[in-house]
PDB file of C-alpha atoms in Angstrom:
ATOM      1  CA  MET A   7      -6.822 -17.917 -25.301  1.00 47.00           C
ATOM      2  CA  LYS A   8      -5.655 -18.599 -21.784  1.00 49.00           C
ATOM      3  CA  THR A   9      -2.879 -17.202 -19.631  1.00 47.00           C
ATOM      4  CA  ASN A  10       0.349 -19.012 -18.897  1.00 50.00           C
ATOM      5  CA  PRO A  11      -0.461 -21.165 -15.841  1.00 44.00           C
ATOM      6  CA  MET A  12       2.736 -19.902 -14.240  1.00 44.00           C
ATOM      7  CA  THR A  13       1.242 -16.361 -14.142  1.00 56.00           C
ATOM      8  CA  PHE A  14      -2.185 -17.180 -12.806  1.00 57.00           C
ATOM      9  CA  ARG A  15      -2.819 -18.401  -9.326  1.00 60.00           C
ATOM     10  CA  PRO A  16      -6.214 -19.763  -8.324  1.00 60.00           C
ATOM     11  CA  VAL A  17      -8.331 -17.421  -6.245  1.00 62.00           C
ATOM     12  CA  PRO A  18      -7.777 -18.082  -2.563  1.00 60.00           C
ATOM     13  CA  SER A  19     -10.439 -20.112  -0.826  1.00 63.00           C
ATOM     14  CA  ASN A  20     -11.068 -17.266   1.619  1.00 71.00           C
ATOM     15  CA  ILE A  21     -12.519 -15.163  -1.164  1.00 79.00           C
ATOM     16  CA  ALA A  22     -15.620 -17.389  -0.880  1.00 80.00           C
ATOM     17  CA  ALA A  23     -15.511 -16.933   2.877  1.00 81.00           C
ATOM     18  CA  LEU A  24     -15.344 -13.176   2.302  1.00 84.00           C
ATOM     19  CA  GLU A  25     -18.496 -13.202   0.186  1.00 85.00           C
ATOM     20  CA  ASN A  26     -20.271 -15.397   2.700  1.00 84.00           C
ATOM     21  CA  GLU A  27     -19.320 -12.993   5.469  1.00 86.00           C
ATOM     22  CA  ILE A  28     -20.869 -10.072   3.582  1.00 87.00           C
ATOM     23  CA  HIS A  29     -24.037 -12.151   2.923  1.00 85.00           C
ATOM     24  CA  ARG A  30     -24.440 -12.484   6.700  1.00 84.00           C
ATOM     25  CA  VAL A  31     -25.713  -8.908   6.802  1.00 84.00           C
ATOM     26  CA  PHE A  32     -26.457  -8.193   3.150  1.00 84.00           C
ATOM     27  CA  VAL A  33     -29.104 -10.801   2.645  1.00 79.00           C
ATOM     28  CA  GLY A  34     -30.510 -12.045  -0.689  1.00 78.00           C
ATOM     29  CA  LYS A  35     -28.459  -9.839  -2.966  1.00 83.00           C
ATOM     30  CA  GLU A  36     -25.744 -12.155  -4.267  1.00 87.00           C
ATOM     31  CA  GLU A  37     -25.455 -10.399  -7.628  1.00 90.00           C
ATOM     32  CA  ALA A  38     -25.034  -6.950  -6.053  1.00 90.00           C
ATOM     33  CA  VAL A  39     -22.318  -8.262  -3.770  1.00 90.00           C
ATOM     34  CA  ARG A  40     -20.474 -10.024  -6.620  1.00 92.00           C
ATOM     35  CA  ARG A  41     -20.590  -6.911  -8.788  1.00 93.00           C
ATOM     36  CA  ALA A  42     -19.419  -4.681  -5.943  1.00 93.00           C
ATOM     37  CA  LEU A  43     -16.533  -7.025  -5.205  1.00 93.00           C
ATOM     38  CA  THR A  44     -15.732  -7.152  -8.934  1.00 95.00           C
ATOM     39  CA  THR A  45     -15.512  -3.380  -9.042  1.00 96.00           C
ATOM     40  CA  PHE A  46     -13.349  -3.315  -5.952  1.00 95.00           C
ATOM     41  CA  LEU A  47     -10.826  -5.874  -7.253  1.00 94.00           C
ATOM     42  CA  ALA A  48     -10.769  -4.257 -10.675  1.00 95.00           C
ATOM     43  CA  GLY A  49      -9.594  -1.040  -9.082  1.00 94.00           C
ATOM     44  CA  GLY A  50     -12.740   0.835 -10.059  1.00 95.00           C
ATOM     45  CA  HIS A  51     -15.349   2.829  -8.177  1.00 95.00           C
ATOM     46  CA  LEU A  52     -19.039   2.112  -7.634  1.00 95.00           C
ATOM     47  CA  LEU A  53     -22.113   4.287  -7.886  1.00 94.00           C
ATOM     48  CA  ILE A  54     -25.236   2.955  -6.118  1.00 92.00           C
ATOM     49  CA  GLU A  55     -28.415   4.686  -7.174  1.00 88.00           C
ATOM     50  CA  ASP A  56     -31.462   3.652  -5.192  1.00 82.00           C
ATOM     51  CA  VAL A  57     -34.145   4.666  -2.764  1.00 80.00           C
ATOM     52  CA  PRO A  58     -33.321   5.097   0.964  1.00 78.00           C
ATOM     53  CA  GLY A  59     -33.251   2.067   3.245  1.00 77.00           C
ATOM     54  CA  VAL A  60     -32.261  -0.708   0.837  1.00 76.00           C
ATOM     55  CA  GLY A  61     -28.751  -1.192   2.202  1.00 80.00           C
ATOM     56  CA  LYS A  62     -26.412   1.105   0.237  1.00 85.00           C
ATOM     57  CA  THR A  63     -24.451   2.091   3.326  1.00 86.00           C
ATOM     58  CA  THR A  64     -24.508  -1.439   4.674  1.00 87.00           C
ATOM     59  CA  LEU A  65     -22.998  -2.837   1.481  1.00 88.00           C
ATOM     60  CA  ALA A  66     -20.114  -0.337   1.548  1.00 89.00           C
ATOM     61  CA  LEU A  67     -19.389  -0.917   5.222  1.00 90.00           C
ATOM     62  CA  SER A  68     -19.637  -4.688   4.876  1.00 89.00           C
ATOM     63  CA  LEU A  69     -17.173  -4.716   2.062  1.00 90.00           C
ATOM     64  CA  ALA A  70     -14.711  -2.626   4.051  1.00 90.00           C
ATOM     65  CA  LYS A  71     -15.037  -4.810   7.177  1.00 89.00           C
ATOM     66  CA  ALA A  72     -14.819  -8.114   5.327  1.00 88.00           C
ATOM     67  CA  THR A  73     -11.705  -7.033   3.438  1.00 88.00           C
ATOM     68  CA  GLY A  74     -10.071  -5.438   6.506  1.00 88.00           C
ATOM     69  CA  CYS A  75      -9.861  -1.992   4.834  1.00 91.00           C
ATOM     70  CA  ASN A  76     -10.260   1.207   6.823  1.00 91.00           C
ATOM     71  CA  PHE A  77     -13.535   2.926   6.172  1.00 92.00           C
ATOM     72  CA  GLN A  78     -14.729   6.550   6.085  1.00 93.00           C
ATOM     73  CA  ARG A  79     -18.219   7.787   5.489  1.00 93.00           C
ATOM     74  CA  ILE A  80     -18.479  11.329   4.122  1.00 93.00           C
ATOM     75  CA  GLN A  81     -21.904  12.923   4.185  1.00 92.00           C
ATOM     76  CA  PHE A  82     -22.016  15.174   1.131  1.00 92.00           C
ATOM     77  CA  THR A  83     -23.976  18.399   1.683  1.00 89.00           C
ATOM     78  CA  SER A  84     -24.212  21.719  -0.056  1.00 88.00           C
ATOM     79  CA  ASP A  85     -21.847  23.373   2.460  1.00 90.00           C
ATOM     80  CA  LEU A  86     -19.155  20.707   2.166  1.00 92.00           C
ATOM     81  CA  LEU A  87     -15.886  22.250   0.880  1.00 91.00           C
ATOM     82  CA  PRO A  88     -13.145  20.545  -1.232  1.00 91.00           C
ATOM     83  CA  SER A  89     -10.703  21.165   1.641  1.00 91.00           C
ATOM     84  CA  ASP A  90     -12.937  19.139   3.964  1.00 91.00           C
ATOM     85  CA  ILE A  91     -12.276  16.021   1.956  1.00 93.00           C
ATOM     86  CA  LEU A  92      -8.864  16.708   0.452  1.00 93.00           C
ATOM     87  CA  GLY A  93      -7.105  18.409   3.289  1.00 89.00           C
ATOM     88  CA  VAL A  94      -5.462  21.781   3.874  1.00 87.00           C
ATOM     89  CA  SER A  95      -2.032  23.219   4.481  1.00 83.00           C
ATOM     90  CA  ILE A  96      -1.714  24.989   7.853  1.00 86.00           C
ATOM     91  CA  LEU A  97       1.132  27.245   8.939  1.00 79.00           C
ATOM     92  CA  ASN A  98       3.198  25.744  11.761  1.00 80.00           C
ATOM     93  CA  PRO A  99       4.182  28.638  14.002  1.00 82.00           C
ATOM     94  CA  ARG A 100       7.193  26.741  15.361  1.00 82.00           C
ATOM     95  CA  THR A 101       8.825  25.874  12.068  1.00 79.00           C
ATOM     96  CA  GLN A 102       7.190  28.587   9.926  1.00 75.00           C
ATOM     97  CA  ASP A 103       6.454  25.845   7.401  1.00 80.00           C
ATOM     98  CA  PHE A 104       3.127  24.686   6.096  1.00 80.00           C
ATOM     99  CA  ASP A 105       1.980  21.281   7.387  1.00 82.00           C
ATOM    100  CA  PHE A 106      -0.500  19.330   5.328  1.00 85.00           C
ATOM    101  CA  LYS A 107      -3.511  18.100   7.369  1.00 90.00           C
ATOM    102  CA  ARG A 108      -5.143  15.246   5.533  1.00 91.00           C
ATOM    103  CA  GLY A 109      -8.779  15.322   4.776  1.00 90.00           C
ATOM    104  CA  SER A 110     -11.286  12.485   5.109  1.00 91.00           C
ATOM    105  CA  LEU A 111     -10.505  11.143   1.650  1.00 93.00           C
ATOM    106  CA  PHE A 112      -7.339   9.436   3.002  1.00 94.00           C
ATOM    107  CA  HIS A 113      -8.961   6.079   3.734  1.00 94.00           C
ATOM    108  CA  GLN A 114      -9.177   2.850   1.748  1.00 94.00           C
ATOM    109  CA  VAL A 115     -12.965   2.585   1.386  1.00 94.00           C
ATOM    110  CA  ILE A 116     -14.855   5.871   1.062  1.00 94.00           C
ATOM    111  CA  LEU A 117     -18.636   6.079   1.242  1.00 93.00           C
ATOM    112  CA  ALA A 118     -19.561   9.212  -0.603  1.00 93.00           C
ATOM    113  CA  ASP A 119     -23.039   9.378   0.796  1.00 92.00           C
ATOM    114  CA  GLU A 120     -25.545  11.394  -1.307  1.00 91.00           C
ATOM    115  CA  LEU A 121     -22.778  12.587  -3.573  1.00 91.00           C
ATOM    116  CA  ASN A 122     -25.229  14.661  -5.685  1.00 89.00           C
ATOM    117  CA  ARG A 123     -26.012  16.923  -2.719  1.00 90.00           C
ATOM    118  CA  ALA A 124     -22.542  18.498  -2.873  1.00 89.00           C
ATOM    119  CA  THR A 125     -21.865  21.472  -5.101  1.00 89.00           C
ATOM    120  CA  PRO A 126     -20.146  20.884  -8.460  1.00 88.00           C
ATOM    121  CA  ARG A 127     -16.973  22.412  -6.998  1.00 88.00           C
ATOM    122  CA  THR A 128     -16.792  19.786  -4.238  1.00 89.00           C
ATOM    123  CA  GLN A 129     -17.840  16.963  -6.589  1.00 89.00           C
ATOM    124  CA  SER A 130     -14.991  17.866  -8.946  1.00 87.00           C
ATOM    125  CA  ALA A 131     -12.508  17.544  -6.113  1.00 88.00           C
ATOM    126  CA  LEU A 132     -12.987  13.768  -6.433  1.00 90.00           C
ATOM    127  CA  LEU A 133     -12.022  13.599 -10.110  1.00 90.00           C
ATOM    128  CA  GLU A 134      -8.259  13.329  -9.657  1.00 91.00           C
ATOM    129  CA  ALA A 135      -8.601  11.050  -6.678  1.00 92.00           C
ATOM    130  CA  MET A 136     -10.829   8.595  -8.521  1.00 92.00           C
ATOM    131  CA  ASN A 137      -8.877   8.613 -11.741  1.00 91.00           C
ATOM    132  CA  GLU A 138      -5.292   8.712 -10.491  1.00 92.00           C
ATOM    133  CA  HIS A 139      -5.588   7.644  -6.809  1.00 92.00           C
ATOM    134  CA  GLN A 140      -3.875  10.849  -5.750  1.00 93.00           C
ATOM    135  CA  ILE A 141      -4.781  14.472  -4.887  1.00 92.00           C
ATOM    136  CA  THR A 142      -2.989  17.772  -5.467  1.00 89.00           C
ATOM    137  CA  VAL A 143      -3.176  20.525  -2.884  1.00 88.00           C
ATOM    138  CA  ASP A 144      -1.077  23.742  -3.174  1.00 84.00           C
ATOM    139  CA  ASN A 145       0.885  22.251  -6.137  1.00 84.00           C
ATOM    140  CA  THR A 146       1.896  19.254  -4.002  1.00 87.00           C
ATOM    141  CA  THR A 147       0.727  15.749  -4.961  1.00 91.00           C
ATOM    142  CA  HIS A 148      -0.272  13.328  -2.180  1.00 91.00           C
ATOM    143  CA  ALA A 149      -0.779   9.593  -2.884  1.00 93.00           C
ATOM    144  CA  LEU A 150      -3.919   8.036  -1.558  1.00 94.00           C
ATOM    145  CA  PRO A 151      -3.810   4.686   0.305  1.00 93.00           C
ATOM    146  CA  LYS A 152      -4.007   1.362  -1.495  1.00 92.00           C
ATOM    147  CA  PRO A 153      -6.474  -0.017  -2.203  1.00 94.00           C
ATOM    148  CA  PHE A 154      -8.625   3.054  -2.760  1.00 94.00           C
ATOM    149  CA  PHE A 155     -12.336   2.442  -3.457  1.00 95.00           C
ATOM    150  CA  VAL A 156     -15.094   5.026  -3.627  1.00 95.00           C
ATOM    151  CA  VAL A 157     -18.715   3.892  -3.166  1.00 94.00           C
ATOM    152  CA  ALA A 158     -20.995   6.822  -3.956  1.00 93.00           C
ATOM    153  CA  THR A 159     -24.747   6.833  -3.349  1.00 91.00           C
ATOM    154  CA  GLN A 160     -27.596   8.969  -4.624  1.00 88.00           C
ATOM    155  CA  ASN A 161     -31.395   8.877  -4.451  1.00 81.00           C
ATOM    156  CA  PRO A 162     -32.741   9.017  -7.995  1.00 74.00           C
ATOM    157  CA  PHE A 163     -36.148  10.343  -6.918  1.00 68.00           C
ATOM    158  CA  GLU A 164     -35.054  13.348  -4.857  1.00 65.00           C
ATOM    159  CA  HIS A 165     -34.044  16.443  -6.800  1.00 64.00           C
ATOM    160  CA  HIS A 166     -34.538  19.266  -4.292  1.00 67.00           C
ATOM    161  CA  GLY A 167     -31.167  20.581  -3.135  1.00 65.00           C
ATOM    162  CA  ALA A 168     -29.364  18.154  -5.387  1.00 77.00           C
ATOM    163  CA  PHE A 169     -26.855  18.799  -8.172  1.00 81.00           C
ATOM    164  CA  PRO A 170     -26.843  16.255 -11.034  1.00 81.00           C
ATOM    165  CA  LEU A 171     -23.567  14.428 -11.447  1.00 84.00           C
ATOM    166  CA  PRO A 172     -21.738  15.707 -14.554  1.00 82.00           C
ATOM    167  CA  GLU A 173     -20.733  13.282 -17.307  1.00 84.00           C
ATOM    168  CA  SER A 174     -17.036  13.568 -16.330  1.00 83.00           C
ATOM    169  CA  GLN A 175     -17.932  12.413 -12.824  1.00 87.00           C
ATOM    170  CA  LEU A 176     -20.166   9.537 -13.980  1.00 88.00           C
ATOM    171  CA  ASP A 177     -17.463   8.306 -16.331  1.00 89.00           C
ATOM    172  CA  ARG A 178     -15.148   7.809 -13.322  1.00 91.00           C
ATOM    173  CA  PHE A 179     -17.426   5.103 -11.916  1.00 95.00           C
ATOM    174  CA  MET A 180     -16.752   1.684 -13.259  1.00 95.00           C
ATOM    175  CA  MET A 181     -20.275   0.476 -12.434  1.00 96.00           C
ATOM    176  CA  ARG A 182     -23.654   1.826 -11.468  1.00 94.00           C
ATOM    177  CA  LEU A 183     -25.841  -0.513  -9.506  1.00 91.00           C
ATOM    178  CA  THR A 184     -29.426  -0.630  -8.231  1.00 88.00           C
ATOM    179  CA  ILE A 185     -29.894  -2.866  -5.196  1.00 87.00           C
ATOM    180  CA  GLY A 186     -33.686  -3.013  -5.131  1.00 80.00           C
ATOM    181  CA  TYR A 187     -35.886  -4.469  -2.377  1.00 84.00           C
ATOM    182  CA  PRO A 188     -35.166  -7.924  -0.993  1.00 80.00           C
ATOM    183  CA  ASP A 189     -37.450 -10.808  -1.794  1.00 82.00           C
ATOM    184  CA  SER A 190     -39.972 -11.936   0.839  1.00 85.00           C
ATOM    185  CA  ALA A 191     -37.861 -14.732   2.306  1.00 84.00           C
ATOM    186  CA  SER A 192     -34.769 -12.480   2.640  1.00 80.00           C
ATOM    187  CA  GLU A 193     -36.787  -9.624   4.114  1.00 81.00           C
ATOM    188  CA  LYS A 194     -38.324 -11.983   6.712  1.00 86.00           C
ATOM    189  CA  ASN A 195     -34.794 -13.104   7.611  1.00 81.00           C
ATOM    190  CA  ILE A 196     -33.796  -9.409   8.052  1.00 79.00           C
ATOM    191  CA  LEU A 197     -36.768  -8.827  10.345  1.00 82.00           C
ATOM    192  CA  GLN A 198     -36.364 -11.928  12.442  1.00 76.00           C
ATOM    193  CA  HIS A 199     -32.627 -11.357  13.054  1.00 74.00           C
ATOM    194  CA  SER A 200     -32.774  -7.547  13.231  1.00 71.00           C
ATOM    195  CA  ILE A 201     -30.111  -7.245  10.558  1.00 77.00           C
ATOM    196  CA  ASP A 202     -29.121  -3.556  10.112  1.00 76.00           C
ATOM    197  CA  ILE A 203     -25.982  -1.525   9.708  1.00 80.00           C
ATOM    198  CA  SER A 204     -24.851  -2.285  13.247  1.00 81.00           C
ATOM    199  CA  ALA A 205     -24.507  -5.904  12.214  1.00 80.00           C
ATOM    200  CA  ALA A 206     -22.029  -4.885   9.502  1.00 81.00           C
ATOM    201  CA  LYS A 207     -19.710  -3.497  12.146  1.00 82.00           C
ATOM    202  CA  THR A 208     -19.298  -7.016  13.602  1.00 82.00           C
ATOM    203  CA  LEU A 209     -18.023  -8.619  10.407  1.00 85.00           C
ATOM    204  CA  GLU A 210     -14.629 -10.281  10.370  1.00 84.00           C
ATOM    205  CA  SER A 211     -11.822  -9.712   7.893  1.00 85.00           C
ATOM    206  CA  HIS A 212     -10.968 -12.636   5.595  1.00 79.00           C
ATOM    207  CA  LEU A 213      -8.180 -11.071   3.572  1.00 83.00           C
ATOM    208  CA  THR A 214      -5.057  -9.205   4.538  1.00 84.00           C
ATOM    209  CA  GLU A 215      -4.029  -6.028   2.783  1.00 86.00           C
ATOM    210  CA  SER A 216      -1.219  -7.834   0.961  1.00 87.00           C
ATOM    211  CA  GLU A 217      -3.643 -10.506  -0.212  1.00 87.00           C
ATOM    212  CA  ILE A 218      -6.056  -7.879  -1.556  1.00 90.00           C
ATOM    213  CA  LEU A 219      -3.297  -6.050  -3.443  1.00 91.00           C
ATOM    214  CA  ALA A 220      -2.011  -9.386  -4.837  1.00 89.00           C
ATOM    215  CA  LEU A 221      -5.514 -10.150  -6.138  1.00 89.00           C
ATOM    216  CA  MET A 222      -5.779  -6.715  -7.724  1.00 92.00           C
ATOM    217  CA  GLU A 223      -2.412  -7.165  -9.371  1.00 92.00           C
ATOM    218  CA  GLN A 224      -3.599 -10.496 -10.780  1.00 91.00           C
ATOM    219  CA  VAL A 225      -6.660  -9.039 -12.564  1.00 93.00           C
ATOM    220  CA  PRO A 226      -4.767  -7.694 -15.646  1.00 93.00           C
ATOM    221  CA  ARG A 227      -3.244 -11.185 -16.092  1.00 92.00           C
ATOM    222  CA  ILE A 228      -6.594 -12.712 -16.901  1.00 93.00           C
ATOM    223  CA  ALA A 229      -6.571 -13.455 -20.584  1.00 94.00           C
ATOM    224  CA  VAL A 230      -8.854 -11.602 -22.972  1.00 95.00           C
ATOM    225  CA  SER A 231      -8.972 -13.105 -26.455  1.00 95.00           C
ATOM    226  CA  ALA A 232      -9.138 -11.082 -29.607  1.00 95.00           C
ATOM    227  CA  THR A 233     -12.753 -12.257 -30.029  1.00 95.00           C
ATOM    228  CA  VAL A 234     -13.796 -10.888 -26.690  1.00 96.00           C
ATOM    229  CA  ASP A 235     -11.967  -7.590 -27.382  1.00 96.00           C
ATOM    230  CA  ASP A 236     -13.787  -7.330 -30.719  1.00 96.00           C
ATOM    231  CA  TYR A 237     -17.088  -7.943 -28.974  1.00 96.00           C
ATOM    232  CA  ILE A 238     -16.431  -5.217 -26.381  1.00 97.00           C
ATOM    233  CA  LEU A 239     -15.493  -2.805 -29.169  1.00 95.00           C
ATOM    234  CA  ALA A 240     -18.563  -3.712 -31.193  1.00 95.00           C
ATOM    235  CA  LEU A 241     -20.816  -2.970 -28.244  1.00 95.00           C
ATOM    236  CA  VAL A 242     -19.053   0.314 -27.404  1.00 94.00           C
ATOM    237  CA  GLN A 243     -19.001   1.520 -30.998  1.00 93.00           C
ATOM    238  CA  ALA A 244     -22.699   0.652 -31.444  1.00 93.00           C
ATOM    239  CA  THR A 245     -23.581   3.168 -28.674  1.00 92.00           C
ATOM    240  CA  ARG A 246     -22.046   5.938 -30.772  1.00 90.00           C
ATOM    241  CA  HIS A 247     -24.403   5.474 -33.703  1.00 88.00           C
ATOM    242  CA  LEU A 248     -27.836   5.611 -32.045  1.00 85.00           C
ATOM    243  CA  PRO A 249     -30.129   8.504 -33.019  1.00 83.00           C
ATOM    244  CA  GLN A 250     -31.232   9.207 -29.420  1.00 83.00           C
ATOM    245  CA  ILE A 251     -27.643   9.303 -28.118  1.00 84.00           C
ATOM    246  CA  ASP A 252     -25.455  12.351 -28.535  1.00 84.00           C
ATOM    247  CA  VAL A 253     -22.289  10.845 -26.939  1.00 84.00           C
ATOM    248  CA  GLY A 254     -21.722   7.117 -26.725  1.00 86.00           C
ATOM    249  CA  VAL A 255     -19.377   5.184 -24.523  1.00 90.00           C
ATOM    250  CA  SER A 256     -15.800   6.574 -24.333  1.00 90.00           C
ATOM    251  CA  PRO A 257     -12.542   4.579 -24.670  1.00 92.00           C
ATOM    252  CA  ARG A 258     -12.398   4.803 -20.836  1.00 92.00           C
ATOM    253  CA  GLY A 259     -15.685   2.986 -20.732  1.00 94.00           C
ATOM    254  CA  ALA A 260     -14.392   0.261 -23.009  1.00 95.00           C
ATOM    255  CA  LEU A 261     -11.313  -0.202 -20.780  1.00 96.00           C
ATOM    256  CA  ALA A 262     -13.564  -0.278 -17.723  1.00 96.00           C
ATOM    257  CA  LEU A 263     -15.687  -3.076 -19.220  1.00 97.00           C
ATOM    258  CA  ARG A 264     -12.591  -5.071 -20.161  1.00 97.00           C
ATOM    259  CA  ARG A 265     -11.059  -4.663 -16.701  1.00 97.00           C
ATOM    260  CA  ALA A 266     -14.356  -5.540 -14.947  1.00 97.00           C
ATOM    261  CA  THR A 267     -14.771  -8.719 -16.963  1.00 97.00           C
ATOM    262  CA  GLN A 268     -11.237  -9.766 -15.982  1.00 96.00           C
ATOM    263  CA  ALA A 269     -12.016  -9.349 -12.292  1.00 95.00           C
ATOM    264  CA  TYR A 270     -15.351 -11.099 -12.759  1.00 95.00           C
ATOM    265  CA  ALA A 271     -13.685 -14.086 -14.438  1.00 94.00           C
ATOM    266  CA  MET A 272     -11.124 -14.264 -11.652  1.00 91.00           C
ATOM    267  CA  LEU A 273     -13.890 -14.421  -9.053  1.00 91.00           C
ATOM    268  CA  GLU A 274     -15.332 -17.255 -11.098  1.00 90.00           C
ATOM    269  CA  ASN A 275     -11.883 -18.939 -10.703  1.00 88.00           C
ATOM    270  CA  ARG A 276     -11.114 -18.732 -14.444  1.00 90.00           C
ATOM    271  CA  ASP A 277      -7.982 -17.432 -16.086  1.00 89.00           C
ATOM    272  CA  TYR A 278      -9.798 -16.161 -19.187  1.00 93.00           C
ATOM    273  CA  VAL A 279     -12.777 -13.940 -20.084  1.00 95.00           C
ATOM    274  CA  THR A 280     -15.763 -15.224 -22.013  1.00 95.00           C
ATOM    275  CA  PRO A 281     -18.426 -13.276 -24.039  1.00 96.00           C
ATOM    276  CA  ASP A 282     -20.929 -14.238 -21.295  1.00 95.00           C
ATOM    277  CA  ASP A 283     -18.821 -12.207 -18.796  1.00 96.00           C
ATOM    278  CA  VAL A 284     -19.227  -9.181 -21.096  1.00 96.00           C
ATOM    279  CA  LYS A 285     -22.951  -9.730 -21.299  1.00 96.00           C
ATOM    280  CA  ALA A 286     -23.245  -9.989 -17.501  1.00 95.00           C
ATOM    281  CA  LEU A 287     -21.496  -6.673 -16.907  1.00 96.00           C
ATOM    282  CA  ALA A 288     -22.281  -4.557 -19.986  1.00 95.00           C
ATOM    283  CA  VAL A 289     -25.372  -2.860 -18.546  1.00 95.00           C
ATOM    284  CA  PRO A 290     -23.900  -1.767 -15.146  1.00 95.00           C
ATOM    285  CA  VAL A 291     -20.627  -0.655 -16.771  1.00 96.00           C
ATOM    286  CA  LEU A 292     -21.901   1.075 -19.926  1.00 95.00           C
ATOM    287  CA  ALA A 293     -25.455   2.452 -19.353  1.00 92.00           C
ATOM    288  CA  HIS A 294     -24.537   5.397 -17.133  1.00 91.00           C
ATOM    289  CA  ARG A 295     -22.005   6.639 -19.711  1.00 91.00           C
ATOM    290  CA  LEU A 296     -24.630   7.359 -22.391  1.00 88.00           C
ATOM    291  CA  ILE A 297     -25.452  10.991 -22.982  1.00 85.00           C
ATOM    292  CA  PHE A 298     -28.866  11.446 -24.539  1.00 82.00           C
ATOM    293  CA  SER A 299     -29.572  14.021 -27.256  1.00 73.00           C
ATOM    294  CA  SER A 300     -31.202  17.317 -26.246  1.00 64.00           C
ATOM    295  CA  ASP A 301     -34.712  16.254 -27.231  1.00 52.00           C
ATOM    296  CA  GLN A 302     -34.209  13.142 -25.021  1.00 52.00           C
ATOM    297  CA  ILE A 303     -32.811  15.095 -22.031  1.00 49.00           C
ATOM    298  CA  SER A 304     -35.388  13.644 -19.637  1.00 48.00           C
ATOM    299  CA  ALA A 305     -34.483  10.067 -20.564  1.00 54.00           C
ATOM    300  CA  SER A 306     -34.269   7.884 -17.445  1.00 65.00           C
ATOM    301  CA  LYS A 307     -31.709   5.465 -16.146  1.00 72.00           C
ATOM    302  CA  ASN A 308     -34.035   2.632 -17.121  1.00 80.00           C
ATOM    303  CA  GLU A 309     -34.041   3.800 -20.724  1.00 86.00           C
ATOM    304  CA  ALA A 310     -30.272   3.823 -20.830  1.00 86.00           C
ATOM    305  CA  GLU A 311     -30.178   0.283 -19.442  1.00 90.00           C
ATOM    306  CA  LYS A 312     -32.773  -0.875 -21.977  1.00 91.00           C
ATOM    307  CA  ILE A 313     -30.630   0.517 -24.831  1.00 91.00           C
ATOM    308  CA  VAL A 314     -27.544  -1.408 -23.690  1.00 92.00           C
ATOM    309  CA  GLY A 315     -29.718  -4.470 -23.138  1.00 93.00           C
ATOM    310  CA  SER A 316     -31.088  -4.235 -26.659  1.00 93.00           C
ATOM    311  CA  LEU A 317     -27.575  -3.970 -28.080  1.00 93.00           C
ATOM    312  CA  LEU A 318     -26.660  -7.212 -26.270  1.00 94.00           C
ATOM    313  CA  GLN A 319     -29.493  -8.789 -28.276  1.00 94.00           C
ATOM    314  CA  THR A 320     -28.514  -7.324 -31.650  1.00 93.00           C
ATOM    315  CA  VAL A 321     -24.701  -7.067 -31.667  1.00 92.00           C
ATOM    316  CA  PRO A 322     -23.379 -10.450 -32.562  1.00 92.00           C
ATOM    317  CA  VAL A 323     -20.372 -12.025 -30.864  1.00 90.00           C
ATOM    318  CA  PRO A 324     -17.499 -11.988 -33.461  1.00 83.00           C
ATOM    319  CA  LEU A 325     -16.425 -15.424 -34.600  1.00 77.00           C
TER     320      LEU A 325
END
């Protein structure tokens, strides 16, 4: 099934220029860049879980610079308060009214650095923002800018002074990625050209805000056949019947996978989703949503990814 050609417009040629611009400073990680851009255009949020120094901050800043979005880095610490990121109402002595002072969350691309170092109270302040692109302070709702994209990072090996992300928080992230170390050739290129985060600040924008929003509006128009929908549902429902899993993927997770595959297909300049798109994104979209049973509480991220990977091998594509 394909969309009506009148409703689908080919991806602008400058989308390729945008990716190439990011690759100038984020070397040798084409798949990570494509998945980050997929999450961005699908209107989701991204969790990057990896060791320090592999480019988590550089990827977030590069994406903001190349898309022309304003960027804000928030360093999450145990003493960070919800009002620091949401904002606060302050009494104006002249008018005797309360003026709302916006917090650091009012930017288009947010780097929530080391999110798991904030207390659960501060972490939960992001839930409404990530789900509804708005915040509520003193019973007043404030819309966040468009587009609104959260890139959160955490170090999976450091647990001192950290608060594990609750399931409700994890479920708000469309994808979880691991960047990994660059290959030898890419790392040599990084060394020879001294490519670091300062290089990301020099990137040029290749899309206007209106072009970005137009691309995001186009994502839901990408056709998803009944066969692909059945395949997504079969994968999601299979996660709910595994003995080592207490809670499988939620309907929100199924919707996230569907939306991600639409954005992925659009970046491939197609107006329809294929089962291969589902296979390409199932692990980063679904694995972090699995909740292991109590006797498997120490199960690692790798085990969750292996489970989803095995389902891709055993769950057949509906005919």
